[in-house]
Amino acid sequence: MINVALAVLAHPDDAEFLCAGTLVRLQQEHGWVIHVATMTPGDCGSAEHTPDEIARIRRAEGHAAALAIGATYHCLEERDLRVIYSERPLERVVRLFNRVRPAIVFTHSPDDYHLDHEQTSKIVRAAAFAAPINNFLHGPGHFEADKPLDHIPHVYYCDPLEGKDSFGQPIQPTFRIDITSAIEAKSRMLECHESQRAWLRKHHGVDNLVDSMKDWSATQGKAGGVPFAEGFRQHLGHSYPQDNVVGILLGKLDKYNLLNEV
Ligand SMILES: [Zn+2]
């Protein structure tokens, strides 16, 4: 059986910032097939280009970043600042799940600085629940090429940007993954998002996308006692898978969780 991990984040470059190191390790150490999806093509991420122009540029950057690690990129074609938990994006994500059949899904923290991220988190959580339900897309009057999933995939929430919610309160990951061996591959993926380096300098005041990613990965690494790490929380609500398959495959850094699971 082929194991598949899928990241569904809001914008091109989010996965490369938040969970790419873990994706690289799943692929390199365990042969997992990796897919990266974004809800939008990043159509508002420019002060110079029209929405269509920048969308075209950023879809190409998303493809290039995924290709840098032999992964596949998908754009779900919602629009920046208009990602809303509603029927259309939910059905699009369920169709993507049924097509690529992920065992593990990564998405945004439910609390985050950006509402597109929070809505994506809701959509992915709901899609994971809906994807195995036959009547959701496969009832009378529907024709679907891909059958429902066999079961709900494992769902993991990435860190919010800067590790805080919209009140500035810290959001602690429940476990961290050592990505030191994957930091160069993660950087190479992020470097593919050339348009964003210029945009972030102008709009957010962030001077270098790759440096900020490395700084954040180093912050989580320090908390875990390694050079670079990524932090996650697993969705553990009723009926979602309860075993931490990412932690089991890649090893967790946090003593707190190790003690809890003994
Ligand atoms: Zn984003």
CSV table of C-alpha atoms and ligand atoms in Angstrom, one decimal:
chain,number,residue,atom,x,y,z
A,1,MET,CA,0.0,0.0,0.0
A,2,ILE,CA,1.2,3.5,-0.9
A,3,ASN,CA,1.2,5.9,2.0
A,4,VAL,CA,0.2,9.5,1.1
A,5,ALA,CA,0.6,12.7,3.1
A,6,LEU,CA,-1.2,15.8,2.0
A,7,ALA,CA,-0.8,19.4,3.2
A,8,VAL,CA,-3.8,21.6,2.6
A,9,LEU,CA,-2.8,25.2,3.5
A,10,ALA,CA,-4.4,28.5,2.5
A,11,HIS,CA,-1.7,30.1,0.3
A,12,PRO,CA,1.3,29.2,-1.8
A,13,ASP,CA,4.4,29.1,0.5
A,14,ASP,CA,2.4,28.3,3.7
A,15,ALA,CA,3.3,24.6,3.6
A,16,GLU,CA,6.9,25.5,2.8
A,17,PHE,CA,7.0,27.6,5.9
A,18,LEU,CA,5.1,25.4,8.3
A,19,CYS,CA,5.4,21.7,7.6
A,20,ALA,CA,7.7,21.0,4.7
A,21,GLY,CA,10.5,19.6,6.8
A,22,THR,CA,8.2,16.9,8.2
A,23,LEU,CA,6.9,16.2,4.7
A,24,VAL,CA,10.4,15.8,3.4
A,25,ARG,CA,11.3,13.4,6.3
A,26,LEU,CA,8.2,11.2,5.6
A,27,GLN,CA,9.2,11.0,2.0
A,28,GLN,CA,12.9,10.4,2.4
A,29,GLU,CA,12.8,8.1,5.4
A,30,HIS,CA,9.6,6.2,4.8
A,31,GLY,CA,8.9,6.6,1.1
A,32,TRP,CA,5.6,8.4,1.5
A,33,VAL,CA,4.1,10.2,-1.5
A,34,ILE,CA,3.7,13.9,-0.8
A,35,HIS,CA,1.0,16.3,-2.1
A,36,VAL,CA,0.8,20.0,-1.3
A,37,ALA,CA,-2.4,21.9,-1.9
A,38,THR,CA,-3.3,25.5,-1.4
A,39,MET,CA,-6.9,26.9,-1.1
A,40,THR,CA,-5.9,29.9,-3.3
A,41,PRO,CA,-3.3,30.8,-5.9
A,42,GLY,CA,-2.2,33.7,-3.8
A,43,ASP,CA,-4.0,36.2,-6.0
A,44,CYS,CA,-3.7,39.2,-3.6
A,45,GLY,CA,0.0,38.7,-2.9
A,46,SER,CA,1.3,41.5,-5.1
A,47,ALA,CA,1.4,45.3,-5.4
A,48,GLU,CA,2.4,45.3,-9.0
A,49,HIS,CA,0.6,42.4,-10.8
A,50,THR,CA,-3.1,42.0,-11.4
A,51,PRO,CA,-4.8,39.1,-9.5
A,52,ASP,CA,-4.7,36.9,-12.6
A,53,GLU,CA,-1.0,37.6,-13.3
A,54,ILE,CA,0.2,37.0,-9.7
A,55,ALA,CA,-2.0,33.9,-9.5
A,56,ARG,CA,-0.3,32.5,-12.6
A,57,ILE,CA,3.1,33.3,-11.1
A,58,ARG,CA,2.3,31.8,-7.8
A,59,ARG,CA,0.8,28.6,-9.1
A,60,ALA,CA,4.0,28.1,-11.0
A,61,GLU,CA,6.0,28.8,-7.8
A,62,GLY,CA,3.8,26.3,-6.0
A,63,HIS,CA,4.5,23.6,-8.6
A,64,ALA,CA,8.2,24.3,-8.6
A,65,ALA,CA,8.4,24.1,-4.8
A,66,ALA,CA,6.6,20.8,-4.7
A,67,LEU,CA,8.7,19.5,-7.6
A,68,ALA,CA,11.9,20.4,-5.7
A,69,ILE,CA,11.1,17.4,-3.4
A,70,GLY,CA,9.3,15.3,-6.0
A,71,ALA,CA,5.9,16.2,-4.6
A,72,THR,CA,2.7,17.2,-6.4
A,73,TYR,CA,1.0,20.6,-6.2
A,74,HIS,CA,-2.7,21.3,-6.3
A,75,CYS,CA,-4.6,24.6,-6.3
A,76,LEU,CA,-8.2,24.5,-5.1
A,77,GLU,CA,-8.9,27.9,-6.8
A,78,GLU,CA,-10.6,29.8,-4.0
A,79,ARG,CA,-9.5,33.4,-3.7
A,80,ASP,CA,-7.3,35.3,-1.2
A,81,LEU,CA,-9.2,36.9,1.7
A,82,ARG,CA,-12.3,35.0,0.6
A,83,VAL,CA,-11.6,31.5,1.9
A,84,ILE,CA,-14.9,30.7,3.7
A,85,TYR,CA,-16.0,27.5,5.3
A,86,SER,CA,-18.9,26.7,2.8
A,87,GLU,CA,-20.1,24.1,0.4
A,88,ARG,CA,-17.8,24.8,-2.6
A,89,PRO,CA,-14.4,24.6,-0.9
A,90,LEU,CA,-15.5,21.8,1.3
A,91,GLU,CA,-16.6,19.7,-1.7
A,92,ARG,CA,-13.3,20.6,-3.5
A,93,VAL,CA,-11.2,19.4,-0.6
A,94,VAL,CA,-13.2,16.2,-0.2
A,95,ARG,CA,-12.8,15.5,-3.9
A,96,LEU,CA,-9.0,16.1,-3.5
A,97,PHE,CA,-9.0,13.7,-0.5
A,98,ASN,CA,-10.8,11.1,-2.5
A,99,ARG,CA,-8.4,11.5,-5.4
A,100,VAL,CA,-5.1,11.4,-3.6
A,101,ARG,CA,-6.3,9.3,-0.6
A,102,PRO,CA,-4.1,10.7,2.2
A,103,ALA,CA,-3.5,8.8,5.4
A,104,ILE,CA,-2.1,12.0,7.0
A,105,VAL,CA,-3.3,15.6,6.4
A,106,PHE,CA,-1.6,18.8,7.6
A,107,THR,CA,-3.4,22.0,7.8
A,108,HIS,CA,-3.4,25.4,9.7
A,109,SER,CA,-4.0,25.9,13.4
A,110,PRO,CA,-7.7,26.6,14.2
A,111,ASP,CA,-6.4,29.9,15.8
A,112,ASP,CA,-4.1,31.9,13.6
A,113,TYR,CA,-3.3,35.4,12.5
A,114,HIS,CA,-5.0,35.1,9.2
A,115,LEU,CA,-8.7,34.3,8.7
A,116,ASP,CA,-8.0,32.4,5.5
A,117,HIS,CA,-5.8,30.1,7.6
A,118,GLU,CA,-8.5,29.6,10.2
A,119,GLN,CA,-11.2,28.9,7.6
A,120,THR,CA,-8.9,26.5,5.8
A,121,SER,CA,-8.4,24.7,9.1
A,122,LYS,CA,-12.2,24.3,9.5
A,123,ILE,CA,-12.7,23.2,5.9
A,124,VAL,CA,-9.9,20.5,6.2
A,125,ARG,CA,-11.2,19.3,9.5
A,126,ALA,CA,-14.7,18.9,8.0
A,127,ALA,CA,-13.4,17.4,4.8
A,128,ALA,CA,-11.5,14.7,6.8
A,129,PHE,CA,-14.8,13.8,8.5
A,130,ALA,CA,-16.8,13.9,5.2
A,131,ALA,CA,-14.5,12.1,2.9
A,132,PRO,CA,-15.3,8.6,4.1
A,133,ILE,CA,-19.1,9.3,4.1
A,134,ASN,CA,-20.7,7.7,1.1
A,135,ASN,CA,-23.8,9.9,0.9
A,136,PHE,CA,-21.8,13.2,1.1
A,137,LEU,CA,-20.8,13.2,-2.6
A,138,HIS,CA,-21.8,9.7,-3.7
A,139,GLY,CA,-25.6,9.8,-3.1
A,140,PRO,CA,-28.3,9.7,-5.8
A,141,GLY,CA,-27.8,12.2,-8.6
A,142,HIS,CA,-24.0,12.4,-8.1
A,143,PHE,CA,-21.3,10.9,-10.3
A,144,GLU,CA,-17.9,10.8,-8.7
A,145,ALA,CA,-14.9,9.2,-10.3
A,146,ASP,CA,-13.2,8.5,-6.9
A,147,LYS,CA,-14.8,6.5,-4.2
A,148,PRO,CA,-15.0,7.7,-0.6
A,149,LEU,CA,-12.0,7.2,1.7
A,150,ASP,CA,-12.0,4.0,3.8
A,151,HIS,CA,-11.6,6.0,7.0
A,152,ILE,CA,-10.9,9.5,8.4
A,153,PRO,CA,-7.3,10.4,7.9
A,154,HIS,CA,-5.0,11.6,10.7
A,155,VAL,CA,-5.3,15.4,10.9
A,156,TYR,CA,-2.5,17.6,12.2
A,157,TYR,CA,-2.5,21.4,12.8
A,158,CYS,CA,0.7,23.3,12.1
A,159,ASP,CA,1.9,26.1,14.3
A,160,PRO,CA,0.3,29.5,13.7
A,161,LEU,CA,2.7,32.1,12.5
A,162,GLU,CA,4.9,33.3,15.4
A,163,GLY,CA,3.2,30.6,17.6
A,164,LYS,CA,0.4,32.9,18.8
A,165,ASP,CA,-3.3,33.4,18.4
A,166,SER,CA,-5.0,36.6,17.4
A,167,PHE,CA,-4.9,37.8,21.1
A,168,GLY,CA,-1.1,37.3,21.2
A,169,GLN,CA,-1.5,34.3,23.5
A,170,PRO,CA,1.0,31.5,22.8
A,171,ILE,CA,-0.2,28.4,21.1
A,172,GLN,CA,2.1,25.5,22.2
A,173,PRO,CA,2.5,22.5,19.9
A,174,THR,CA,1.7,19.2,21.7
A,175,PHE,CA,4.8,17.6,20.0
A,176,ARG,CA,7.7,18.6,17.8
A,177,ILE,CA,9.5,16.9,14.9
A,178,ASP,CA,13.2,17.3,14.4
A,179,ILE,CA,13.7,18.6,10.8
A,180,THR,CA,17.4,19.3,11.0
A,181,SER,CA,18.1,16.8,8.2
A,182,ALA,CA,15.4,18.4,6.1
A,183,ILE,CA,16.1,22.1,6.6
A,184,GLU,CA,18.0,22.5,3.4
A,185,ALA,CA,15.3,20.9,1.3
A,186,LYS,CA,12.7,23.0,3.1
A,187,SER,CA,14.7,26.1,2.3
A,188,ARG,CA,15.0,25.1,-1.4
A,189,MET,CA,11.2,24.7,-1.5
A,190,LEU,CA,10.7,28.2,0.0
A,191,GLU,CA,13.2,29.8,-2.3
A,192,CYS,CA,10.9,28.8,-5.2
A,193,HIS,CA,8.5,31.5,-4.0
A,194,GLU,CA,10.4,34.4,-5.4
A,195,SER,CA,7.4,36.7,-5.8
A,196,GLN,CA,6.7,36.5,-2.1
A,197,ARG,CA,10.1,37.7,-1.0
A,198,ALA,CA,9.4,41.0,-2.7
A,199,TRP,CA,5.8,41.2,-1.5
A,200,LEU,CA,6.6,40.4,2.2
A,201,ARG,CA,9.3,43.1,2.2
A,202,LYS,CA,6.9,45.6,1.1
A,203,HIS,CA,3.7,44.7,3.0
A,204,HIS,CA,4.7,42.8,6.1
A,205,GLY,CA,8.2,44.3,6.7
A,206,VAL,CA,9.7,40.8,6.7
A,207,ASP,CA,13.0,41.1,4.9
A,208,ASN,CA,13.8,37.5,4.0
A,209,LEU,CA,11.3,34.7,3.7
A,210,VAL,CA,13.8,31.9,4.1
A,211,ASP,CA,15.6,33.6,7.1
A,212,SER,CA,12.3,34.0,8.9
A,213,MET,CA,11.4,30.3,8.2
A,214,LYS,CA,14.8,29.3,9.6
A,215,ASP,CA,14.4,31.5,12.6
A,216,TRP,CA,11.0,30.0,13.5
A,217,SER,CA,12.3,26.4,12.8
A,218,ALA,CA,15.2,27.2,15.1
A,219,THR,CA,12.9,28.5,17.8
A,220,GLN,CA,10.9,25.2,17.8
A,221,GLY,CA,14.2,23.4,17.5
A,222,LYS,CA,15.6,25.1,20.6
A,223,ALA,CA,12.4,24.0,22.6
A,224,GLY,CA,13.0,20.5,21.5
A,225,GLY,CA,16.8,20.5,22.0
A,226,VAL,CA,17.7,20.2,18.3
A,227,PRO,CA,18.8,22.8,15.7
A,228,PHE,CA,15.5,22.9,13.7
A,229,ALA,CA,12.0,21.5,14.4
A,230,GLU,CA,8.4,21.9,13.5
A,231,GLY,CA,5.6,21.9,16.0
A,232,PHE,CA,2.1,20.3,15.6
A,233,ARG,CA,-1.1,19.5,17.4
A,234,GLN,CA,-3.2,16.5,16.4
A,235,HIS,CA,-7.0,16.6,16.0
A,236,LEU,CA,-8.1,14.1,18.6
A,237,GLY,CA,-11.9,14.7,18.5
A,238,HIS,CA,-14.3,11.7,18.6
A,239,SER,CA,-13.9,9.4,15.6
A,240,TYR,CA,-10.7,10.9,14.3
A,241,PRO,CA,-7.6,8.6,14.5
A,242,GLN,CA,-6.1,8.7,17.9
A,243,ASP,CA,-2.6,7.3,17.4
A,244,ASN,CA,0.1,9.8,16.5
A,245,VAL,CA,1.4,8.2,13.4
A,246,VAL,CA,3.7,11.1,12.6
A,247,GLY,CA,5.3,11.0,16.0
A,248,ILE,CA,5.7,7.2,15.8
A,249,LEU,CA,7.3,7.3,12.3
A,250,LEU,CA,9.6,10.3,12.9
A,251,GLY,CA,10.1,10.4,16.6
A,252,LYS,CA,8.8,13.1,18.9
A,253,LEU,CA,11.1,15.5,20.7
A,254,ASP,CA,8.8,16.5,23.7
A,255,LYS,CA,9.3,14.8,27.0
A,256,TYR,CA,5.8,15.8,28.0
A,257,ASN,CA,4.2,13.6,25.4
A,258,LEU,CA,6.6,10.8,25.8
A,259,LEU,CA,5.7,10.6,29.5
A,260,ASN,CA,2.0,10.8,28.7
A,261,GLU,CA,2.1,7.9,26.3
A,262,VAL,CA,4.1,5.5,28.4
B,1,ZN,ZN,-1.0,32.0,4.3
